[in-house]
PDB file of C-alpha atoms and ligand atoms in Angstrom:
ATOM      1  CA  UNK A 276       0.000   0.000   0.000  1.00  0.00           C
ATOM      2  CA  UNK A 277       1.359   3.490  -0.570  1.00  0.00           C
ATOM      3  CA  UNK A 278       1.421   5.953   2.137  1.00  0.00           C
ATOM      4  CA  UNK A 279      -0.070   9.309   1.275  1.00  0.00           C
ATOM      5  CA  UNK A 280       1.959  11.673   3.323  1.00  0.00           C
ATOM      6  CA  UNK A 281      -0.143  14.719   4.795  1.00  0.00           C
ATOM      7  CA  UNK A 282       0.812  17.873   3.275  1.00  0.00           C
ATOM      8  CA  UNK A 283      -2.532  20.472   2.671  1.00  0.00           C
ATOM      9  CA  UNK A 284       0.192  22.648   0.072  1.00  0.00           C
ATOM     10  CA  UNK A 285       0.828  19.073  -1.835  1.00  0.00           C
ATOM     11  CA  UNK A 286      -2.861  18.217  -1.559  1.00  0.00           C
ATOM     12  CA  UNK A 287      -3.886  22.201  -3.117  1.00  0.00           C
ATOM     13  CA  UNK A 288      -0.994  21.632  -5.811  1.00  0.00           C
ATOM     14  CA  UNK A 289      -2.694  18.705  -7.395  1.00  0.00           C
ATOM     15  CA  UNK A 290      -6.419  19.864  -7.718  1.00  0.00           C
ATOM     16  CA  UNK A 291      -4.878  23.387  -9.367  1.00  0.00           C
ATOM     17  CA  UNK A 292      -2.781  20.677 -11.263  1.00  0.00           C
ATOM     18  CA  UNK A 293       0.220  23.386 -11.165  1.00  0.00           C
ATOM     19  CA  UNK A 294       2.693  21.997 -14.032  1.00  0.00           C
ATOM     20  CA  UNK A 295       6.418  23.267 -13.353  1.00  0.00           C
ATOM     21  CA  UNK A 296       5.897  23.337  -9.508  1.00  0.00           C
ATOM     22  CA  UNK A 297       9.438  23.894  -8.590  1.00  0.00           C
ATOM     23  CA  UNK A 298      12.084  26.588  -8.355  1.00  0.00           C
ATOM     24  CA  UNK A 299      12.995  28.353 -12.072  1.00  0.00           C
ATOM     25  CA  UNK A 300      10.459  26.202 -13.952  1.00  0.00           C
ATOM     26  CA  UNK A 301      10.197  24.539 -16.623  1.00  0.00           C
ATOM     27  CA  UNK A 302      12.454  27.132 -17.921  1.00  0.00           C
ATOM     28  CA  UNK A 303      15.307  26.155 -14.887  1.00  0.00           C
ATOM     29  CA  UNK A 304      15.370  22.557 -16.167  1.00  0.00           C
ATOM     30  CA  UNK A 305      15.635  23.443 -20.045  1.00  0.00           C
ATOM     31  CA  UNK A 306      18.743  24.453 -19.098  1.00  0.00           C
ATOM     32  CA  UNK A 307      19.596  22.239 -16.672  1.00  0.00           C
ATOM     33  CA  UNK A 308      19.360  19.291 -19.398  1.00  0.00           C
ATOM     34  CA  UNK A 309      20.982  21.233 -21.964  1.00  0.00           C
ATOM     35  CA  UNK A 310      24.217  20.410 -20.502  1.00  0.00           C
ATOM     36  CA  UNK A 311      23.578  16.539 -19.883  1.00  0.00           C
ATOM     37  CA  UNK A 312      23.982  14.283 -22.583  1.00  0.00           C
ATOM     38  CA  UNK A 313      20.450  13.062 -23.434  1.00  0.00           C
ATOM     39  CA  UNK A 314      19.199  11.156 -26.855  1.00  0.00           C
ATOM     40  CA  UNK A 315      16.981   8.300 -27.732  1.00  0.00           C
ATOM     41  CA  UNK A 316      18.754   5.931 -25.851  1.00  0.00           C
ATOM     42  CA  UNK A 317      18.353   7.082 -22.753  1.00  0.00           C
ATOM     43  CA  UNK A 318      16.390   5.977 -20.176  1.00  0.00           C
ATOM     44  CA  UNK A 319      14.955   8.433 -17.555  1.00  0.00           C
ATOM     45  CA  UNK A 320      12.890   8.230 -14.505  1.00  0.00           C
ATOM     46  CA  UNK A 321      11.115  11.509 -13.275  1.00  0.00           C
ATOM     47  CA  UNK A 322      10.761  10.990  -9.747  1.00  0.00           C
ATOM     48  CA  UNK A 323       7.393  12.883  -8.087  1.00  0.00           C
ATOM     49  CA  UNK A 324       6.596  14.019 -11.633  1.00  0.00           C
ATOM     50  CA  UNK A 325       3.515  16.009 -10.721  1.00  0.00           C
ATOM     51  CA  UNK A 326       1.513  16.742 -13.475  1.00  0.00           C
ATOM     52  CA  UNK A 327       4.157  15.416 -16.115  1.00  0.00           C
ATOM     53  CA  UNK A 328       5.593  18.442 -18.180  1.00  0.00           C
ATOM     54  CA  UNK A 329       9.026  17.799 -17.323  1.00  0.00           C
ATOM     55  CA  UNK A 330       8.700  14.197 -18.444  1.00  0.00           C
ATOM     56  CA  UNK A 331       6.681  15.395 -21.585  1.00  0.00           C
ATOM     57  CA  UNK A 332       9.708  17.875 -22.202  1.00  0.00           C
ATOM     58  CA  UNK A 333      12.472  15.106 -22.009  1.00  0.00           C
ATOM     59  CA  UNK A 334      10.460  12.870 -24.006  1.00  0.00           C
ATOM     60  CA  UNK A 335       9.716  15.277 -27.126  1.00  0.00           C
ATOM     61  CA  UNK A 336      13.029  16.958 -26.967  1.00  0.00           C
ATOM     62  CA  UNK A 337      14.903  14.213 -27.112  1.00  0.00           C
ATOM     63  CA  UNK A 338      13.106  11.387 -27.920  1.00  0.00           C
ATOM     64  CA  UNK A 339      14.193   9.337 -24.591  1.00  0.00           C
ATOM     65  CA  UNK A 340      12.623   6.655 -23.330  1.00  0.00           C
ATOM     66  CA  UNK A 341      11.068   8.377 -20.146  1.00  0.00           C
ATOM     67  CA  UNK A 342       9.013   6.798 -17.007  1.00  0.00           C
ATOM     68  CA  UNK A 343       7.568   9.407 -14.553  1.00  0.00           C
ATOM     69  CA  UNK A 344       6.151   8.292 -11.286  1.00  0.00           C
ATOM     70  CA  UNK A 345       4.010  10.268  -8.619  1.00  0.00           C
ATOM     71  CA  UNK A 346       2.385   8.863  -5.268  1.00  0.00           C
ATOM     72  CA  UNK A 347      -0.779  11.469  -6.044  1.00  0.00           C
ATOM     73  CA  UNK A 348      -3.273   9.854  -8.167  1.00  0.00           C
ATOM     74  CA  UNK A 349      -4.599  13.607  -9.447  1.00  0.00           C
ATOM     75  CA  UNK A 350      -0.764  14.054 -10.049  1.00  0.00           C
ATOM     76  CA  UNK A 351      -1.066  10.806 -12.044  1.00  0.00           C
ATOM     77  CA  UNK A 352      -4.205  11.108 -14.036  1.00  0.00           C
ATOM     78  CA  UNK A 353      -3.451  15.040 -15.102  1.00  0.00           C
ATOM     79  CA  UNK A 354       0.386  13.216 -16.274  1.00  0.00           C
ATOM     80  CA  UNK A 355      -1.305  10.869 -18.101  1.00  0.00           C
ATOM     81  CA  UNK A 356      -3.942  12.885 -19.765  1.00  0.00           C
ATOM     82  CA  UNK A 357      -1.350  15.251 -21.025  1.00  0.00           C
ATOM     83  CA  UNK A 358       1.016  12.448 -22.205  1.00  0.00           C
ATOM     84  CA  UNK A 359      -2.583  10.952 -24.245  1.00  0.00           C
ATOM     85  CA  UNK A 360      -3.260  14.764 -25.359  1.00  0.00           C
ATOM     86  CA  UNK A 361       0.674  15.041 -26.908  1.00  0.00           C
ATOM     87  CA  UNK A 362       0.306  11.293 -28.015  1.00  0.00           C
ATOM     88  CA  UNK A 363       3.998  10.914 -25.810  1.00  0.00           C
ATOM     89  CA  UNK A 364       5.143   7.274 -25.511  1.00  0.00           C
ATOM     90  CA  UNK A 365       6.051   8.220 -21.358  1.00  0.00           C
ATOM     91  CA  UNK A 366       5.297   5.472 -19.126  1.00  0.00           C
ATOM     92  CA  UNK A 367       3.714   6.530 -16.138  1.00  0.00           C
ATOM     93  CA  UNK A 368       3.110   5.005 -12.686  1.00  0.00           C
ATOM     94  CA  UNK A 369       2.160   5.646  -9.604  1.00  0.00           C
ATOM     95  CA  UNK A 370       3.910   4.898  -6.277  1.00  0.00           C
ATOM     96  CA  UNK A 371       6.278   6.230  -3.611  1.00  0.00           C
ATOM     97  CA  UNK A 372       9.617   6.778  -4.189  1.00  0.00           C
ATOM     98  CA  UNK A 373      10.921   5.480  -0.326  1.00  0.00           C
ATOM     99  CA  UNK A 374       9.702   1.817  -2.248  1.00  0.00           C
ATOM    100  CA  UNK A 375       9.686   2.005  -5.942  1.00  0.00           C
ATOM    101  CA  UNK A 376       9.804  -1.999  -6.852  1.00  0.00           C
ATOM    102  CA  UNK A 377      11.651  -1.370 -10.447  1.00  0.00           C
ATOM    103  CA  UNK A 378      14.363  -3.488 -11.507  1.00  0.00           C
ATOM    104  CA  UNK A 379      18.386  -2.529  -9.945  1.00  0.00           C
ATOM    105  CA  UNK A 380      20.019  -0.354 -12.499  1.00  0.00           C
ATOM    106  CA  UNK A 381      17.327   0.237 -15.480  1.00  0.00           C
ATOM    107  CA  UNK A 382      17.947   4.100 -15.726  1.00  0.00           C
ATOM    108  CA  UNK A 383      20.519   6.535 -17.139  1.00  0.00           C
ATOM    109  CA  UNK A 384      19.376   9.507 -15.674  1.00  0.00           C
ATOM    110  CA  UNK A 385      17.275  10.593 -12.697  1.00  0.00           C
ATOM    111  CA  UNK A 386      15.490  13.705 -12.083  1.00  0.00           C
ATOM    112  CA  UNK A 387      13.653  14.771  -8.703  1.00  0.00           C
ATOM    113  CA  UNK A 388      12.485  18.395  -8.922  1.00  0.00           C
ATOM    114  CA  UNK A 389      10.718  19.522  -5.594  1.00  0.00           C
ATOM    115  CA  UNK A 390      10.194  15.927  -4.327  1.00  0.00           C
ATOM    116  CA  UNK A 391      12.487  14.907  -1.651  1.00  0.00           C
ATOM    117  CA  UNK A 392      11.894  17.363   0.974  1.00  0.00           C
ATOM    118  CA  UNK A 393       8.487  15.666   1.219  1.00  0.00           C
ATOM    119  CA  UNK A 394       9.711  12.147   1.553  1.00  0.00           C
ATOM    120  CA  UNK A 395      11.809  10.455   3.894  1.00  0.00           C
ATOM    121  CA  UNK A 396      15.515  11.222   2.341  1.00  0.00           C
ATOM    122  CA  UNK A 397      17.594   8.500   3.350  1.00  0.00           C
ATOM    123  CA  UNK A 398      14.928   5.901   2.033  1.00  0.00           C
ATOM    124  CA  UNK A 399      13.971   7.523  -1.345  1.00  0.00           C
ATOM    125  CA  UNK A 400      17.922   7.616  -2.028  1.00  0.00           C
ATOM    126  CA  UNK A 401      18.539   4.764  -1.727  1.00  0.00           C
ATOM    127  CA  UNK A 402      15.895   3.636  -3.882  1.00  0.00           C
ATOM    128  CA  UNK A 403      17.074   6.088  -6.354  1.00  0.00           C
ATOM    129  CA  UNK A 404      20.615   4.425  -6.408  1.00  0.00           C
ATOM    130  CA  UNK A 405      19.449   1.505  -6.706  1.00  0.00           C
ATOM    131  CA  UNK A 406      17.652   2.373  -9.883  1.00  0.00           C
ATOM    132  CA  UNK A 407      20.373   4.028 -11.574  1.00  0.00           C
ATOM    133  CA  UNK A 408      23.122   2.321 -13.381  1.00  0.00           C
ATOM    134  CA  UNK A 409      26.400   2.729 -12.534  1.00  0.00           C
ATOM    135  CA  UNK A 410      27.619   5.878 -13.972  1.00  0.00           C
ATOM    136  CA  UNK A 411      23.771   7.148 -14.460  1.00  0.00           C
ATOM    137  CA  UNK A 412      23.250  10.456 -13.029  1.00  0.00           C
ATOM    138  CA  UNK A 413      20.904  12.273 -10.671  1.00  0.00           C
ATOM    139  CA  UNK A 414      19.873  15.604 -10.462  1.00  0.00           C
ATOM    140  CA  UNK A 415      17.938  17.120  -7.794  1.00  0.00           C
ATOM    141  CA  UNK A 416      16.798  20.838  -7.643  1.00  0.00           C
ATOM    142  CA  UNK A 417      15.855  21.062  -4.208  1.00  0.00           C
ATOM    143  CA  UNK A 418      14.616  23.476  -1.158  1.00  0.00           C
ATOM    144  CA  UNK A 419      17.241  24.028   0.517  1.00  0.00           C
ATOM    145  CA  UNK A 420      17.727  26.761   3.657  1.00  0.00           C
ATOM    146  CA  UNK A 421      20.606  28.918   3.463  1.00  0.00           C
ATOM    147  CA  UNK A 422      21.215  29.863   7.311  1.00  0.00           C
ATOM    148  CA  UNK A 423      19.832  27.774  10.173  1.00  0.00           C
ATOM    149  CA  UNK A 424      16.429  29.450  11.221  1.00  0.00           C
ATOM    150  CA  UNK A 425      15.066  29.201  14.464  1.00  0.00           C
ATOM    151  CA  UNK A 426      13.163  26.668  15.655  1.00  0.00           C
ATOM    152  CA  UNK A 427       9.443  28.135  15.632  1.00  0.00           C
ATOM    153  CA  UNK A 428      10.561  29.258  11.863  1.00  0.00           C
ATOM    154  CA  UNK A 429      11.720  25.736  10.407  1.00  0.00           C
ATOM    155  CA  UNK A 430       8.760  24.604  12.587  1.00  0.00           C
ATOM    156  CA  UNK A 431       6.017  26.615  10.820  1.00  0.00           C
ATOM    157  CA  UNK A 432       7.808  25.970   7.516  1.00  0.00           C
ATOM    158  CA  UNK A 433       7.873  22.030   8.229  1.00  0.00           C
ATOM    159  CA  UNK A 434       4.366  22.429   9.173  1.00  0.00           C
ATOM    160  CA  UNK A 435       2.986  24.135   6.638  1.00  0.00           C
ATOM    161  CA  UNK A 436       4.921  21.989   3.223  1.00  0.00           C
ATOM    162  CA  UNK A 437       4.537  18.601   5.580  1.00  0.00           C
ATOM    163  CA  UNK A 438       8.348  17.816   5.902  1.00  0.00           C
ATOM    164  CA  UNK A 439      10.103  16.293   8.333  1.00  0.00           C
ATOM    165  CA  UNK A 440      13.291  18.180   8.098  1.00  0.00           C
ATOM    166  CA  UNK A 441      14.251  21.528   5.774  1.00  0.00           C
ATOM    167  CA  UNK A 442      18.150  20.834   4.829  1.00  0.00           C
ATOM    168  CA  UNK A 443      21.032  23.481   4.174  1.00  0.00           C
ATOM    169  CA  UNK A 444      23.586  22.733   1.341  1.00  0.00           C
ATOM    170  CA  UNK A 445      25.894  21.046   3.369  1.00  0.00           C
ATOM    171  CA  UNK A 446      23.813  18.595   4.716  1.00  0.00           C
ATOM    172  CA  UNK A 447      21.727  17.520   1.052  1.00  0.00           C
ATOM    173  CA  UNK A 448      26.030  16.841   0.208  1.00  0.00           C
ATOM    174  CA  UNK A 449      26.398  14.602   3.109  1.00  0.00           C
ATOM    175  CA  UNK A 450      23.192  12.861   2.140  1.00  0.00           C
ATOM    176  CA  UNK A 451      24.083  12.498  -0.969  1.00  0.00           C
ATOM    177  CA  UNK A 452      27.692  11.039  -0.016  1.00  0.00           C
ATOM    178  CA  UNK A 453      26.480   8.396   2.565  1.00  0.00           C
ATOM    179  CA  UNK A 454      23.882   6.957  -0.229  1.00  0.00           C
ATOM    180  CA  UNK A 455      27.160   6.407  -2.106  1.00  0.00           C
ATOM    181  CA  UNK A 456      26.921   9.076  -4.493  1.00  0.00           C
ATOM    182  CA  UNK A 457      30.196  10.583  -6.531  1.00  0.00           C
ATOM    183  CA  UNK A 458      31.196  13.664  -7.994  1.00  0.00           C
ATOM    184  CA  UNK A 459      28.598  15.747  -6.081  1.00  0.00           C
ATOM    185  CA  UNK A 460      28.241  19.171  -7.501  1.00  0.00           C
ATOM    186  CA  UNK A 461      26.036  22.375  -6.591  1.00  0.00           C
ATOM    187  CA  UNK A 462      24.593  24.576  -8.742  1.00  0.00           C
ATOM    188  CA  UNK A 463      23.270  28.086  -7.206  1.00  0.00           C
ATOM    189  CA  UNK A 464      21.110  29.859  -9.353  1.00  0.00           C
ATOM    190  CA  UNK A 465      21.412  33.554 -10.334  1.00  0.00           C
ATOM    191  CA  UNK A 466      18.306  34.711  -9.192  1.00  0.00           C
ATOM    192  CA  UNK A 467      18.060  32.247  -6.473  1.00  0.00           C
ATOM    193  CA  UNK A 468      14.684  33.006  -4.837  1.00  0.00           C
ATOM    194  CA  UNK A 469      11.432  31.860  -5.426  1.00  0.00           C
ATOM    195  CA  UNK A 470      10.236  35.693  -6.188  1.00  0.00           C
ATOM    196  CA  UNK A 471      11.573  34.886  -9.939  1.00  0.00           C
ATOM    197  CA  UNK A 472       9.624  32.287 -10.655  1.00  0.00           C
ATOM    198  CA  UNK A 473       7.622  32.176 -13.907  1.00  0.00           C
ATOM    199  CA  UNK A 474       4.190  31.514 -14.263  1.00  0.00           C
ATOM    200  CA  UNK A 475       3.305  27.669 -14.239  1.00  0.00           C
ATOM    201  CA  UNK A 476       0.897  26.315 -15.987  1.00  0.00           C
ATOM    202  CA  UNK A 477      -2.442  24.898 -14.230  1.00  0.00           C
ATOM    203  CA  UNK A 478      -4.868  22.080 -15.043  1.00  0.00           C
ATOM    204  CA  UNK A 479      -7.573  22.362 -12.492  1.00  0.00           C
ATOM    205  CA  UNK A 480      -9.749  19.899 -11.105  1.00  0.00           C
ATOM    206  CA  UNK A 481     -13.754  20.070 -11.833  1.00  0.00           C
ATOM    207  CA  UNK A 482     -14.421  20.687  -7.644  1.00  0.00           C
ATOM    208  CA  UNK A 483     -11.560  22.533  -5.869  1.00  0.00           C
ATOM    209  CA  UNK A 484     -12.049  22.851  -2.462  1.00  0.00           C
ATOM    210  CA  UNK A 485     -12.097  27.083  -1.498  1.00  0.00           C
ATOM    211  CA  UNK A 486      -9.839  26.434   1.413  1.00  0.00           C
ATOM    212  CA  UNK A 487      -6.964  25.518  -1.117  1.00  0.00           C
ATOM    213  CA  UNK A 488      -7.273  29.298  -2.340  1.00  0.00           C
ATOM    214  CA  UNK A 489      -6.171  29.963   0.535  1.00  0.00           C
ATOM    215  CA  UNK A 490      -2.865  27.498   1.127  1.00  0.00           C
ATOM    216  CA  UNK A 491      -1.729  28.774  -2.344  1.00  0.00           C
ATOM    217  CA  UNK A 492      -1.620  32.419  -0.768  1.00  0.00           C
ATOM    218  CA  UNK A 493      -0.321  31.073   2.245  1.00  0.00           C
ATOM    219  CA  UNK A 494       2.773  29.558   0.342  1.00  0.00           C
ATOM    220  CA  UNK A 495       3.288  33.160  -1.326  1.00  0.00           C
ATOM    221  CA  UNK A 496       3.887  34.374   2.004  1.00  0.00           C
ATOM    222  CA  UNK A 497       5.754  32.270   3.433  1.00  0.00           C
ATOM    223  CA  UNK A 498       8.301  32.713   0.263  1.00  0.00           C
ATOM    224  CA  UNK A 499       7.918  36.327   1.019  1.00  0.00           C
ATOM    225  CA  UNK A 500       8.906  36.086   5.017  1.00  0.00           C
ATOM    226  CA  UNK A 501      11.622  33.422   4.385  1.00  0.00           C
ATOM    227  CA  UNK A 502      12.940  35.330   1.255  1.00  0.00           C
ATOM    228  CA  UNK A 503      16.997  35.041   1.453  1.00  0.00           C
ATOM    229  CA  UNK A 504      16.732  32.271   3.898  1.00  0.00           C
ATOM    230  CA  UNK A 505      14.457  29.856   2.183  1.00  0.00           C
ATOM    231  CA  UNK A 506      16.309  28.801  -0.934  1.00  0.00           C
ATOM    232  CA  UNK A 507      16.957  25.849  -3.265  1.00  0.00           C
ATOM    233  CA  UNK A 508      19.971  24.677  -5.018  1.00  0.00           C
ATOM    234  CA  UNK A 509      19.983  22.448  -8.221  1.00  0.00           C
ATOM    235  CA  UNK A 510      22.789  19.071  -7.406  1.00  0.00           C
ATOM    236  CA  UNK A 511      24.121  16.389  -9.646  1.00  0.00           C
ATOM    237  CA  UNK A 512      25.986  13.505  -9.269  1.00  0.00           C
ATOM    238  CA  UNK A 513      27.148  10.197 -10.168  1.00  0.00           C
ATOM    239  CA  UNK A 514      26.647   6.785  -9.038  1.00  0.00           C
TER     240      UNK A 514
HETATM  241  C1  SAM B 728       6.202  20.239  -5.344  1.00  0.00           C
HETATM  242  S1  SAM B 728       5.546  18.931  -6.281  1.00  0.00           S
HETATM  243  C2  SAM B 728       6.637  18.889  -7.678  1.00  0.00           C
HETATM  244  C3  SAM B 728       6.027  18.181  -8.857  1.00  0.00           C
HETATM  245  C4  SAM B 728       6.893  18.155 -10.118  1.00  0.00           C
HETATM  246  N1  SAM B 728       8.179  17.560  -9.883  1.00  0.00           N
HETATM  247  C5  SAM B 728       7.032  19.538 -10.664  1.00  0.00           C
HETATM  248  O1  SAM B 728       8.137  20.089 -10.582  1.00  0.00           O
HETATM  249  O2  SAM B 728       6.048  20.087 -11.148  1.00  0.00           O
HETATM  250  C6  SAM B 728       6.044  17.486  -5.359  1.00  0.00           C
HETATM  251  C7  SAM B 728       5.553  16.192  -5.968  1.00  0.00           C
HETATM  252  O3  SAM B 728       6.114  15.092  -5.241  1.00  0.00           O
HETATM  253  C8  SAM B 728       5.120  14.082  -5.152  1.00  0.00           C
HETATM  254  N2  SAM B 728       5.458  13.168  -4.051  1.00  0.00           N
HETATM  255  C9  SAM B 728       5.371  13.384  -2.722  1.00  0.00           C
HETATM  256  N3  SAM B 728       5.763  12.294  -2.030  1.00  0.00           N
HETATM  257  C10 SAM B 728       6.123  11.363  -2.954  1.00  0.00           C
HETATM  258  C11 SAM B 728       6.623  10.032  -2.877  1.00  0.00           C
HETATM  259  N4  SAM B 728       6.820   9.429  -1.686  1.00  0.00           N
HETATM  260  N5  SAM B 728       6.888   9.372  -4.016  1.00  0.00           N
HETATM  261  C12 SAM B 728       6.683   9.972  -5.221  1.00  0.00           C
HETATM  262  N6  SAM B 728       6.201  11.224  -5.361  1.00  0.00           N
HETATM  263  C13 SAM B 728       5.932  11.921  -4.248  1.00  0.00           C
HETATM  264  C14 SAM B 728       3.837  14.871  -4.930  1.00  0.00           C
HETATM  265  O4  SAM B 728       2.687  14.110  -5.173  1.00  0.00           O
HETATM  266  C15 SAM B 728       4.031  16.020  -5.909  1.00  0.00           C
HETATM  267  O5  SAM B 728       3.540  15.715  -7.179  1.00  0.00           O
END
């Protein structure tokens, strides 16, 4: 059985269906796979894939053979419905990442945008090593804090997303390390706040509950209170 964590923000992301629901956007991972080398014969898993346009993007870019997994089954059906709409050969399952039951080493590339802050860390990367081949890559652009906040702050931050812990850089490198990752490197973006965000791109469901109006402004101001503090970075590495 797959355990539905509780998050309300996660919960108000899928019924808006918000495509691109990480830092930079779809526009951030453009260029993020622009410098990987990605054709038809590569095999990638999108790991909490949301509503699928990252997947979608890989798979008519550059023709690779793409899988994209969620544990939301809104997540899943708005994935699916787009990959039917773009007729886009992307498999698509749903499940949790902390127990993915794939085969050892099937994929070239991994990609987790906004995903593992809400799942246990230690589990999902292991899973995700396990899944790569050796010498497959992941990339992960991820919150991250950039000083350590007090404890009512990373409290009311933890609260509010559902996460069990909000990570600096140093400690996603550690994690990264013990899971028996190589060649760890950090990107920090330019504008690296979530103030320069472009528009996403919603699919909404028919009946959207009106107190998830109000955990989408919520989120804004949070990102406006933690602005300098509240971050993300953008890793990659090697197994
Ligand atoms: C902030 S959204 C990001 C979605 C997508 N990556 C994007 O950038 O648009 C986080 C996603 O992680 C998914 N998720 C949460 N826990 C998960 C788990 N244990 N396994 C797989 N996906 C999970 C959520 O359902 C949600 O779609």
């Amino acid at each position: 059985m797959v355990l539905i964590r509780n998050s309300i923000y996660l919960d108000a992301l899928s019924k808006f269906g918000v495509g691109g629901a990480h830092p930079g956007g779809i526009s951030l991972t453009k260029k993020i796979f622009k410098t990987e080398e990605i054709n038809e014969t590569s095999y990638i898993l999108d790991v909490g894939c949301g509503t699928g346009q990252t997947a979608a993007y890989l798979a008519s870019r550059y023709g690779a053979k793409v899988t994209a997994m969620d544990i939301n089954p809104i997540m899943i059906e708005k994935a699916k419905n787009r990959m039917t709409k773009y007729q886009l050969p992307v498999e698509i399952i749903q499940g949790s990442i902390e127990n993915f039951p794939l085969a050892d080493g099937r994929f070239n590339f991994i990609i987790s945008e906004s995903v593992l802050s809400f799942v246990n860390k230690p589990r999902a990367l292991k899973e995700i090593f396990r899944l790569l081949k050796n010498g497959g890559r992941f990339i992960a652009n991820e919150l991250t804090m950039n000083k350590q906040l007090e404890t009512t702050n990373e409290e009311e931050i933890k609260q509010f997303y559902g996460l069990d812990s909000v990570l600096m850089e140093k400690d996603w490198v550690n994690l990264f390390e013990h899971t028996g990752f190589k060649h760890i490197k950090t990107r920090v973006q330019e504008h690296s706040n979530f103030q320069n965000n472009p528009i996403p791109e919603f699919t909404y469901s028919a009946h959207i509950d009106p107190q998830l109006y109000g955990i989408i402004t919520q989120h804004f101001h949070l990102m406006i209170k933690y602005q300098g503090v509240l971050d993300y970075r953008v890793f990659s590495c090697t197994k």
